[in-house]
XYZ file of C-alpha atoms in Angstrom:
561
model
C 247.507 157.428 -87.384
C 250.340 155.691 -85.215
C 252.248 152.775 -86.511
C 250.136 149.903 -84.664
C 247.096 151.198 -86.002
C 248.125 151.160 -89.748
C 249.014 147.070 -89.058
C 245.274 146.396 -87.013
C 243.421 147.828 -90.148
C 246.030 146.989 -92.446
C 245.308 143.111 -91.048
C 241.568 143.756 -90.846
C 241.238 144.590 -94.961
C 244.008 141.750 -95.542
C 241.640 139.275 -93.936
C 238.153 140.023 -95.786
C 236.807 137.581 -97.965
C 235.233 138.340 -101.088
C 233.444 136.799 -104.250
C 236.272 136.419 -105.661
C 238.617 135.184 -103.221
C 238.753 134.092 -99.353
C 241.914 135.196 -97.156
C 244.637 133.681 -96.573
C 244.404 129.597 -95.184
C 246.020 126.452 -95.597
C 245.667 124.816 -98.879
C 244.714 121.451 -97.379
C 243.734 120.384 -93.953
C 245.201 116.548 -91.990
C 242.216 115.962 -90.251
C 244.007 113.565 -88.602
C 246.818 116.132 -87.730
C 244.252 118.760 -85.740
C 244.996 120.268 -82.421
C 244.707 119.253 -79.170
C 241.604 120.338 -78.244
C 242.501 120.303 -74.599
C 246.181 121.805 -73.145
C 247.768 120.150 -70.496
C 250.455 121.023 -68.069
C 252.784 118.030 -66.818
C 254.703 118.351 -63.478
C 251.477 119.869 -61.932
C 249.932 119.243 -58.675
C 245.944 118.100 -59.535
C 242.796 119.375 -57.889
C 240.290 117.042 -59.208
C 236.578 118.745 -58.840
C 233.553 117.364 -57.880
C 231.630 115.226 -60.340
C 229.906 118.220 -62.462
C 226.340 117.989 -64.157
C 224.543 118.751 -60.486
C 221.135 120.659 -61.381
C 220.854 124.022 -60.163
C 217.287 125.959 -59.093
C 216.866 128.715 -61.241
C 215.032 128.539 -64.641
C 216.343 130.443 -67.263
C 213.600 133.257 -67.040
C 215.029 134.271 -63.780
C 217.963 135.205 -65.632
C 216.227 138.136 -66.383
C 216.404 139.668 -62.775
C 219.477 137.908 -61.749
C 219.526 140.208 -58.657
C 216.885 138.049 -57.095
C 218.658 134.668 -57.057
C 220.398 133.941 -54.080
C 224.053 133.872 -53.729
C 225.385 130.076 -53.682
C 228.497 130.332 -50.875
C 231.986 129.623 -52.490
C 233.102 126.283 -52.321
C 234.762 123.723 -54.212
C 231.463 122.046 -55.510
C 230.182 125.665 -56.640
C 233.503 126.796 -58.158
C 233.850 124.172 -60.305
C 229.678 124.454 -61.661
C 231.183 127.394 -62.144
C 233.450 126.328 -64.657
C 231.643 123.305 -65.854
C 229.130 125.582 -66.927
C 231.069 128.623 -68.783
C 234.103 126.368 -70.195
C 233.261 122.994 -69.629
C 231.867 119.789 -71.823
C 228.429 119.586 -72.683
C 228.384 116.663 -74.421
C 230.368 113.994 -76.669
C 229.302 113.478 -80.486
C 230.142 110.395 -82.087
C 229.952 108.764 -86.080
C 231.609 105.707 -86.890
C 234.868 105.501 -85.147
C 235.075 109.629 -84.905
C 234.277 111.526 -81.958
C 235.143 114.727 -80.343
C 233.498 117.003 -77.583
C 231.077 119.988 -77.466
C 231.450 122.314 -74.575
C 228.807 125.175 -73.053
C 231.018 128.392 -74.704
C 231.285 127.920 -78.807
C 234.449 128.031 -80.892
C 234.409 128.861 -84.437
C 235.104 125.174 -85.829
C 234.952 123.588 -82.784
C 238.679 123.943 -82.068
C 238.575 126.214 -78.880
C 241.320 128.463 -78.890
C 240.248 129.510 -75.217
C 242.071 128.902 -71.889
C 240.679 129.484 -68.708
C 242.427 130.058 -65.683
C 241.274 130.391 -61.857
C 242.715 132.353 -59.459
C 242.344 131.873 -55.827
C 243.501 134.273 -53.286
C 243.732 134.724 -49.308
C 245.428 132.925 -46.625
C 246.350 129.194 -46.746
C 244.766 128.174 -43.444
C 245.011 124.304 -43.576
C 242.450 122.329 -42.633
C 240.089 125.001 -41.952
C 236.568 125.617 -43.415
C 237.682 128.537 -45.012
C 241.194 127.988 -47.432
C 242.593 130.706 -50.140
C 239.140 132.423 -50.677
C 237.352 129.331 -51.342
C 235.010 127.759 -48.600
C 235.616 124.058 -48.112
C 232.869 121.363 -46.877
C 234.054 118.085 -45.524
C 235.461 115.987 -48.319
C 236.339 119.078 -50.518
C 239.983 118.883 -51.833
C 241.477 122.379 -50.922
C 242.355 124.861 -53.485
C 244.898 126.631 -51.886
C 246.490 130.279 -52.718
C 247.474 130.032 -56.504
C 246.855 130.284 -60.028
C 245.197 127.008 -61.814
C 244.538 125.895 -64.947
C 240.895 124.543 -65.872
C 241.020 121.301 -67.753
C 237.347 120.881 -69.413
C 238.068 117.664 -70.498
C 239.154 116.241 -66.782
C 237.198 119.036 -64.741
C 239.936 119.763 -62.962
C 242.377 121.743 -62.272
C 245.984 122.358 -62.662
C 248.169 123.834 -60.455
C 250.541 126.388 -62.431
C 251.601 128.495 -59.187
C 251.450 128.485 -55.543
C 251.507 131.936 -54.075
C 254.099 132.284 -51.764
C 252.399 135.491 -49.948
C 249.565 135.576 -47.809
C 247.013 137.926 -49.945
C 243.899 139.321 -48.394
C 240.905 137.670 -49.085
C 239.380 138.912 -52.436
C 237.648 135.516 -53.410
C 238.202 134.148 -57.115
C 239.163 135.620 -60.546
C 238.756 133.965 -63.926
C 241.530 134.556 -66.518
C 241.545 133.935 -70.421
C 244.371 133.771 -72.806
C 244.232 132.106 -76.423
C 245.759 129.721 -78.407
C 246.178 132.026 -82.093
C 247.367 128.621 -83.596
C 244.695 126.358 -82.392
C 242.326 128.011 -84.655
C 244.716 129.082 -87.836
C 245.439 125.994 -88.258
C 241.890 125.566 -90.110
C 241.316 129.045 -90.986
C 244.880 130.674 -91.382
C 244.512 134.603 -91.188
C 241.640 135.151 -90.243
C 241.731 133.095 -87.293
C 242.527 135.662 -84.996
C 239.511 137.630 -85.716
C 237.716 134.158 -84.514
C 239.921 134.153 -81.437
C 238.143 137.259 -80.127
C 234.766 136.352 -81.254
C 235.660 133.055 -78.479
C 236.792 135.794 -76.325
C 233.249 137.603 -76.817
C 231.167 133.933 -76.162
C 233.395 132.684 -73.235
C 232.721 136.292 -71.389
C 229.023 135.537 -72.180
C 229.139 131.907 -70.811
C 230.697 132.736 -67.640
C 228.389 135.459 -66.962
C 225.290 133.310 -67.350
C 227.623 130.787 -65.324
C 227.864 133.039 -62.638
C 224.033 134.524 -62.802
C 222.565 130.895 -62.082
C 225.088 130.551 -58.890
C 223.418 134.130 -57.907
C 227.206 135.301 -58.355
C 228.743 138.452 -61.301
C 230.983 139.048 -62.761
C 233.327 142.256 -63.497
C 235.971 142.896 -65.769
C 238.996 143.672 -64.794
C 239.651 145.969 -67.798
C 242.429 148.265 -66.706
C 245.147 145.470 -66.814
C 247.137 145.684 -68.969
C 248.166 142.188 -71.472
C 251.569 142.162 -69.698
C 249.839 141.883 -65.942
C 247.553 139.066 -67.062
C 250.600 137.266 -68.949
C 252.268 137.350 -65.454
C 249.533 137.083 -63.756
C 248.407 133.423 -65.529
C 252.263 132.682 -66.626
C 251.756 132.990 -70.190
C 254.957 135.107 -70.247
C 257.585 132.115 -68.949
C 259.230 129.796 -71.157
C 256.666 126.991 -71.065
C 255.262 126.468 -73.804
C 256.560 124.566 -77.084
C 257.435 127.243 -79.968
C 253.777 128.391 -81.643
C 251.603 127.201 -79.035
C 251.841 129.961 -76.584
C 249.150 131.893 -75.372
C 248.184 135.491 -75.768
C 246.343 137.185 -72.506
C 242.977 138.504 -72.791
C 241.515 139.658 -69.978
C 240.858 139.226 -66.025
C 237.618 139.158 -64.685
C 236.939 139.089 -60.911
C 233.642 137.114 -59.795
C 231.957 138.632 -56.752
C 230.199 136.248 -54.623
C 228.844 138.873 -52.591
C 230.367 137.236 -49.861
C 232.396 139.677 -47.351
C 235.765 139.395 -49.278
C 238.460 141.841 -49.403
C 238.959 144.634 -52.137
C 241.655 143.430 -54.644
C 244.820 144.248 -54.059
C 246.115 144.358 -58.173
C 250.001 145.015 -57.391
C 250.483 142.569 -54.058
C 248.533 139.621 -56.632
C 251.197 140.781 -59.354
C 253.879 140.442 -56.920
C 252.527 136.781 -55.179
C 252.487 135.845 -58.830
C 256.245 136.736 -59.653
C 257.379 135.494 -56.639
C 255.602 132.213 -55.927
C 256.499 128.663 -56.751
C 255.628 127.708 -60.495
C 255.344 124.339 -61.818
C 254.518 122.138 -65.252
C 255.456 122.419 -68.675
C 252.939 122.855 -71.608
C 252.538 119.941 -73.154
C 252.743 120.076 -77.181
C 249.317 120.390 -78.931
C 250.642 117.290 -81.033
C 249.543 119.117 -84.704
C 252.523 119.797 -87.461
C 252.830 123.182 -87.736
C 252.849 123.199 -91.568
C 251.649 126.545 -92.532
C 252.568 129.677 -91.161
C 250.943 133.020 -90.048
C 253.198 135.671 -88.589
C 250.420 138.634 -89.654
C 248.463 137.016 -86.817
C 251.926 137.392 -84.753
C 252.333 140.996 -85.896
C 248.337 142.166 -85.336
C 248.513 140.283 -81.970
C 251.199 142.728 -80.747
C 249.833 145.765 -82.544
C 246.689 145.380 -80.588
C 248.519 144.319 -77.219
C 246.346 146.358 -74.445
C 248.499 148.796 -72.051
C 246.986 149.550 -68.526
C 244.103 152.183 -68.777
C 241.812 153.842 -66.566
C 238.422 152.504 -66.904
C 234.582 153.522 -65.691
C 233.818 152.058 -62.000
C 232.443 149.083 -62.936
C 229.247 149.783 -60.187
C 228.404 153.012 -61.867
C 227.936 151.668 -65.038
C 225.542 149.168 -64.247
C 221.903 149.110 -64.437
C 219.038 146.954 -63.062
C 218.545 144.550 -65.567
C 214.834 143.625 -65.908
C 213.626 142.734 -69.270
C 209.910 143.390 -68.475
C 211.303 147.143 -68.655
C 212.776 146.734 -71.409
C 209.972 146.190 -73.653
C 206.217 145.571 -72.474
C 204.856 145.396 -75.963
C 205.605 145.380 -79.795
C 204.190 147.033 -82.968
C 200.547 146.850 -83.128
C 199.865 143.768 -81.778
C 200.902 145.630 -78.089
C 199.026 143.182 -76.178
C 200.272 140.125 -77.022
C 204.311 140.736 -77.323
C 205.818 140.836 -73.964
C 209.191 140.143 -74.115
C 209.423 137.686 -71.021
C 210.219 134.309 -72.258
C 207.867 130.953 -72.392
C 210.898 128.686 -71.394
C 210.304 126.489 -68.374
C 213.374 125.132 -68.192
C 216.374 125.509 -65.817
C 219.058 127.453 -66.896
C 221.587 125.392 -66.542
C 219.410 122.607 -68.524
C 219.669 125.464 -71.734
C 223.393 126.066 -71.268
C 224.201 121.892 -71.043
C 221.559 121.600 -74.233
C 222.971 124.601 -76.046
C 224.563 123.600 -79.870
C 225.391 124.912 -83.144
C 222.875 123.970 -85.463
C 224.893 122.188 -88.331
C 221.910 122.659 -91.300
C 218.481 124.299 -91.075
C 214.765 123.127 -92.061
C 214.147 125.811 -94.675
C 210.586 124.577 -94.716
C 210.122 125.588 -91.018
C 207.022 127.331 -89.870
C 207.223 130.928 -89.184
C 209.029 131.612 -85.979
C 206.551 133.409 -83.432
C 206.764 137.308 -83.650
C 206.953 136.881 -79.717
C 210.229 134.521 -79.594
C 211.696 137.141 -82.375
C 211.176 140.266 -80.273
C 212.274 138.522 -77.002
C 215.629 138.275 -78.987
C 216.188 141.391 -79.829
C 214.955 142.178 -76.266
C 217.531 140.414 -75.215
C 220.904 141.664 -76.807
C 220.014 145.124 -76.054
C 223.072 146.680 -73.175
C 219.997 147.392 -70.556
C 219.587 144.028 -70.214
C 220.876 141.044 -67.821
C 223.843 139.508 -69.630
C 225.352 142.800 -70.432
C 226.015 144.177 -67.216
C 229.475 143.191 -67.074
C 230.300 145.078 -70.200
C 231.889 148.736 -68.813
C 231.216 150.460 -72.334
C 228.811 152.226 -74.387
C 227.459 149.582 -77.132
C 229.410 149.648 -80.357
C 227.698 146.608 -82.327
C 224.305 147.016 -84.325
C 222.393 144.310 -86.289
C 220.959 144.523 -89.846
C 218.434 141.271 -89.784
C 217.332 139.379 -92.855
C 213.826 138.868 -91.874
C 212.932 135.470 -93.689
C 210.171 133.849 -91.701
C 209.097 135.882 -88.817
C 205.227 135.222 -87.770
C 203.624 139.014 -88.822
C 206.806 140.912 -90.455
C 206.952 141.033 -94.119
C 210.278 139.463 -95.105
C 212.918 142.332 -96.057
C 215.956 143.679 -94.129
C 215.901 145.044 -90.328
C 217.872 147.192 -88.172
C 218.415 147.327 -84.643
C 220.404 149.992 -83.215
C 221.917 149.173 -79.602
C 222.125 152.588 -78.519
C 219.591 155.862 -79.774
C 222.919 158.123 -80.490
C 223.555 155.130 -83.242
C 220.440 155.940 -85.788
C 221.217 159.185 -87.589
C 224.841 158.081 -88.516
C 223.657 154.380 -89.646
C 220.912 156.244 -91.589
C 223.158 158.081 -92.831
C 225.833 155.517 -93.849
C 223.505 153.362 -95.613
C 221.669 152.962 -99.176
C 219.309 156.097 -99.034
C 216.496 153.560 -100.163
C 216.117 152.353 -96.915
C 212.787 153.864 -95.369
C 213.809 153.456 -91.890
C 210.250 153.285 -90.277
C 210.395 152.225 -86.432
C 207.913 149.625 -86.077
C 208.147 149.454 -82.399
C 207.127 151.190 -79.184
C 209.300 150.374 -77.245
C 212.442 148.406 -79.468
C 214.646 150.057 -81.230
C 214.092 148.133 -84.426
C 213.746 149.514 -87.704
C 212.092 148.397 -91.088
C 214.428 149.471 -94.355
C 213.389 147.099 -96.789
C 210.505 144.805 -98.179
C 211.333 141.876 -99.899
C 212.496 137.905 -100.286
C 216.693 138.080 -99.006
C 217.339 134.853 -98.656
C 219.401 134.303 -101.995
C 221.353 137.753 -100.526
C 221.993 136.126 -96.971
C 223.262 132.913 -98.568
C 225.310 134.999 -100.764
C 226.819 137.011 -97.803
C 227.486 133.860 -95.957
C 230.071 132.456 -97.877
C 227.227 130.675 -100.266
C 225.613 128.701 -96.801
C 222.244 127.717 -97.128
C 222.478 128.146 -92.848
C 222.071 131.953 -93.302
C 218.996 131.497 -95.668
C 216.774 128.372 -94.700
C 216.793 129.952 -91.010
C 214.237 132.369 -89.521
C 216.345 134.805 -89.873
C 219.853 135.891 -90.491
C 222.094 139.004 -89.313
C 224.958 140.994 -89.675
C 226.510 142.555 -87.028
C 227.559 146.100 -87.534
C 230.368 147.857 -85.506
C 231.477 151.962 -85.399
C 234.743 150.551 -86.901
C 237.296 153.545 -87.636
C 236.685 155.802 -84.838
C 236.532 152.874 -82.510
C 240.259 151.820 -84.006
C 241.741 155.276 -83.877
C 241.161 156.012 -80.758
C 243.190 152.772 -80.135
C 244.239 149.883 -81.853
C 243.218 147.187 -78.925
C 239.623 147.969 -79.085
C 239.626 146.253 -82.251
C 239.554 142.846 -79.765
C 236.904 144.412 -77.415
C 234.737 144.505 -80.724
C 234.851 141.412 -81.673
C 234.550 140.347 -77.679
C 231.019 142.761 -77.901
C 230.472 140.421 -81.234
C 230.774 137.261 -79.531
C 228.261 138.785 -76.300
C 225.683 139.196 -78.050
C 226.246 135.945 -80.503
C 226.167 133.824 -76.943
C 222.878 135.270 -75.968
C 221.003 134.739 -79.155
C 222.842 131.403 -78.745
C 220.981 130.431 -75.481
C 217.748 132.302 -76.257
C 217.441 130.551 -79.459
C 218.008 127.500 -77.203
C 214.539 128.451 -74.892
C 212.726 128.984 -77.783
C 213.458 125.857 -78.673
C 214.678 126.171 -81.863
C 218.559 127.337 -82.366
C 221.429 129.274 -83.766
C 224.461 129.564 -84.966
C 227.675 131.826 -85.392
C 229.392 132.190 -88.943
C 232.575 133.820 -88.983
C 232.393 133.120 -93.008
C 231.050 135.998 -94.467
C 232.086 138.382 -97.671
C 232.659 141.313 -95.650
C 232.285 144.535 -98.221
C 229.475 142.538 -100.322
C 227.776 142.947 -97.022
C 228.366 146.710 -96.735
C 227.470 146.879 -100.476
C 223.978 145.529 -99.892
C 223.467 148.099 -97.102
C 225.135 151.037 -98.562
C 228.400 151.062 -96.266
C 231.418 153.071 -98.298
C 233.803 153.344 -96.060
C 235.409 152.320 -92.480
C 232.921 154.141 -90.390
C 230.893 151.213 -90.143
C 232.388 147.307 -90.440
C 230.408 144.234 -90.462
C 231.982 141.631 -88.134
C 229.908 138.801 -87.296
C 227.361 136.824 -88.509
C 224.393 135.023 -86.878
C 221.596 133.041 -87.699
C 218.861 131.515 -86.238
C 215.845 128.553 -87.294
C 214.443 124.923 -86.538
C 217.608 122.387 -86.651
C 217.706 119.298 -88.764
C 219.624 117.062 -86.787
C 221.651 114.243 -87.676
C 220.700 111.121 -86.991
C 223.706 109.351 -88.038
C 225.156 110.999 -85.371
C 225.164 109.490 -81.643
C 225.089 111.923 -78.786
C 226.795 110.704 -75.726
C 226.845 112.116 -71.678
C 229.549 115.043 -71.357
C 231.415 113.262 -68.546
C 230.603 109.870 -69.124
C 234.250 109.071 -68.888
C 235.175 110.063 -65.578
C 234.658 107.520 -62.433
C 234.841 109.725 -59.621
């Protein structure tokens, strides 16, 4: 075991929580003093985007078979739906004199550690209907050549660089970094575990993003962290001392236009040689606690450049009606294909995190359950940007499910999976398949709810909801092989968490993420003894209570365009 392995699991048992204490965080919290929510570069030229909220065609179901939607061209107006809908604000809350923002991707505490970036590439023809890879209509600004920083809160965009090269035309990439500090600030050392669950939700968003536009999305996986730093500038001196960024990945979205293949080293070298501009500007919190294990784990997991799968021979056609027809013994009446008749971008703009549950709540339809699980399986529609074989299972606390006694669940994301899970867990478990065609599992009859509460860091979310999971990743093997795929775990995590997010959403009911969780209390319950298997998310799903103290107002309400 090499030296920057020892420090990512070293970090990973410093940061559990347990019944008897949580890890490492500040020992009060200025609510007054939080983070910026939303970074800003001074000294930068501004490409302010059309007004955002414009409806788009497709419903949500036709999601399912994205391949049939029809590719939107690339212009200004559809670049920046683009980015209103993956990173951009959904709404404002507001109580008293307080109020702060949601956006479409979650954050663990609302405090969005994620940056986006866009990169635009191809000739600077002035003036033309066609500028930097981006098709212009009259009365489009131009985005030329250049990297730029998304700013939810404006919708706009920054310019960080202008590319001094001409580049062939390759269209438009998408780049993410994170801000550790944004989110230790709340939850100290175990914030950068949360920082890759964001990761994991913002890859999700901008895939759905890019599905209703009739656009993918592919993942640029064999950079390396130092080509994305230079790539989005993350490794110049711009940023105030604590507040940088760390790069996370590159992901290139394919119009299906006729662009031209990407040309990795002559973008590296427009990037070092172009014209940069602005200065971060501080995040305005006092940096009164410290973290440098986040530091040290940050640079033991730092990603070198790898050779990866073609992205086009991984994928698969991504119909859910082949996924799974029917269910248990009620076959008939269990297709998976959802009810939802709304548009899809209607469920990513109405998407929340439910604050408190009715625990009183009917059962949830058997039908809406299975079209879940459906759902977060890797043959489906929102996974086909992911290049790997699955490495995340869920263990369900079934609490009220319309026709399934209440007990505990599995659902193995890949066949290979269910001999070693069998194997790793309480021998108790009877591990009777109770579907056709899912891969879920029944191991245990009986009322969990007190357990799930337990699990969850004593929060009644994970017990007054429908249900309640944990998900499960092959941990140690995963690690050894090498220390960065600890971040493309939690990044699987946060996938999956962003499509129970939005299906929860069409079912109208909804979910929520908990990072909070006591992680070997969980393996207890299931039988886990050892790293082979880690439990590193937490999800759960029921009928809101809202909060009616609370006034909801329009995501851009504040712009005059």
């Amino acid at each position: 075991m090499n030296q920057q392995t020892e420090i990512v699991l070293t970090y990973h048992n410093r940061t559990k929580h347990t019944l008897e204490r949580y890890a490492k965080g500040p020992e009060s919290i200025d609510w007054e003093d939080q983070p910026d929510q939303f970074r800003h570069f001074s000294g930068c030229e501004i490409v302010t985007l059309p007004l955002p909220g414009a409806e788009l065609e497709p419903l949500f179901t036709d999601l399912d078979n994205p391949e049939t939607i029809s590719a939107k061209p690339l212009n200004i107006t559809n670049a920046g739906l683009l980015l209103e809908l993956a990173f951009g604000l959904s709404a404002w809350k507001q109580f008293g004199p307080s109020r702060w923002a949601l956006r479409c991707n979650p954050s663990s505490g609302n405090l969005h550690p994620t940056e986006a970036y866009l990169i635009s590439t191809g000739e600077d023809r002035t003036r033309s209907r066609r500028v930097s890879g981006i098709h212009t209509i009259p009365g489009d600004n131009l985005i030329k050549s250049g990297v730029y920083h998304y700013v939810s809160h404006n919708h706009s965009l920054e310019q960080r660089c202008r590319f001094s090269d001409n580049l062939p035309d390759s269209g438009i990439l998408i780049g993410l970094s994170s801000v550790h500090w944004r989110e230790a600030w709340k939850y100290g050392e175990r914030a950068f575990r949360y920082c890759q669950h964001d990761i994991g939700h913002a890859l999700g968003a901008l895939r759905y993003s890019a599905a209703i536009l009739g656009w993918s999305v592919e993942l640029l996986a064999e950079w390396s962290d130092d080509d994305i730093a230079k790539l989005l500038g993350l490794d110049r001196d711009d940023f105030k001392k604590q507040e940088h960024e760390s790069p996370d990945i590159v992901c290139r979205i394919n119009t299906h236009a006729d662009n031209q293949p990407l040309d990795i080293k002559a973008l590296l070298e427009a990037a070092q040689s172009g014209a940069w501009f602005g200065k971060a500007d501080s995040l305005r919190a006092y940096h009164m606690y410290k973290w440098p294990v986040i530091d040290e784990v940050s640079s033991a997991a730092s990603k070198p450049q790898t050779e990866e799968l073609e992205w086009q021979a991984v994928r698969r056609p991504p119909r859910m009606a082949e996924v799974s027809q029917s269910v248990g013994n009620r076959c008939d009446q269990h297709a998976t294909k959802s009810s939802c008749t709304k548009t899809a971008s209607q469920i990513i703009r109405q998407r929340r995190s439910a604050q408190q549950f009715d625990g009183k709540m009917s059962p949830l339809p058997q039908t809406d359950f299975y079209r879940m699980l459906a759902a977060v399986l890797p043959t489906t529609a929102a996974f086909d940007l992911w290049r790997w074989p699955p490495k995340i299972h869920l263990f369900i606390f079934v609490h009220r499910v319309e026709g399934l006694a209440p007990g505990i669940y599995a659902l193995p994301r890949h066949n290979h999976a269910v001999e070693s899970l069998q194997a790793a867990t309480l021998a108790d478990f009877d591990w009777q398949k109770i579907s056709e065609t899912l891969p879920l599992y029944h191991l245990y009859t009986g009322d969990c709810r007190q357990v799930a509460k337990t699990l969850s860091c004593h929060q009644p979310i994970a017990s007054d909801s429908a249900f309640s999971l944990g998900m499960v990743a092959e941990f140690a093997e995963t690690i050894e092989a090498a220390p960065w795929l600890y971040r493309r775990l939690f990044w699987e995590c946060g996938l999956i968490g962003q499509v129970l997010y939005l299906e929860a959403e069409a079912a109208g009911i909804r979910g929520t993420g908990i990072g909070c969780y006591f992680d070997d209390s969980v393996h207890e319950i299931l039988g886990i003894k050892d790293n082979k298997f880690q439990s590193l998310y937490h999800f759960t799903v029921g009928t809101p209570r809202d909060d009616n103290r609370l006034e909801t107002l329009p995501a851009y309400g504040h712009l005059d365009r």
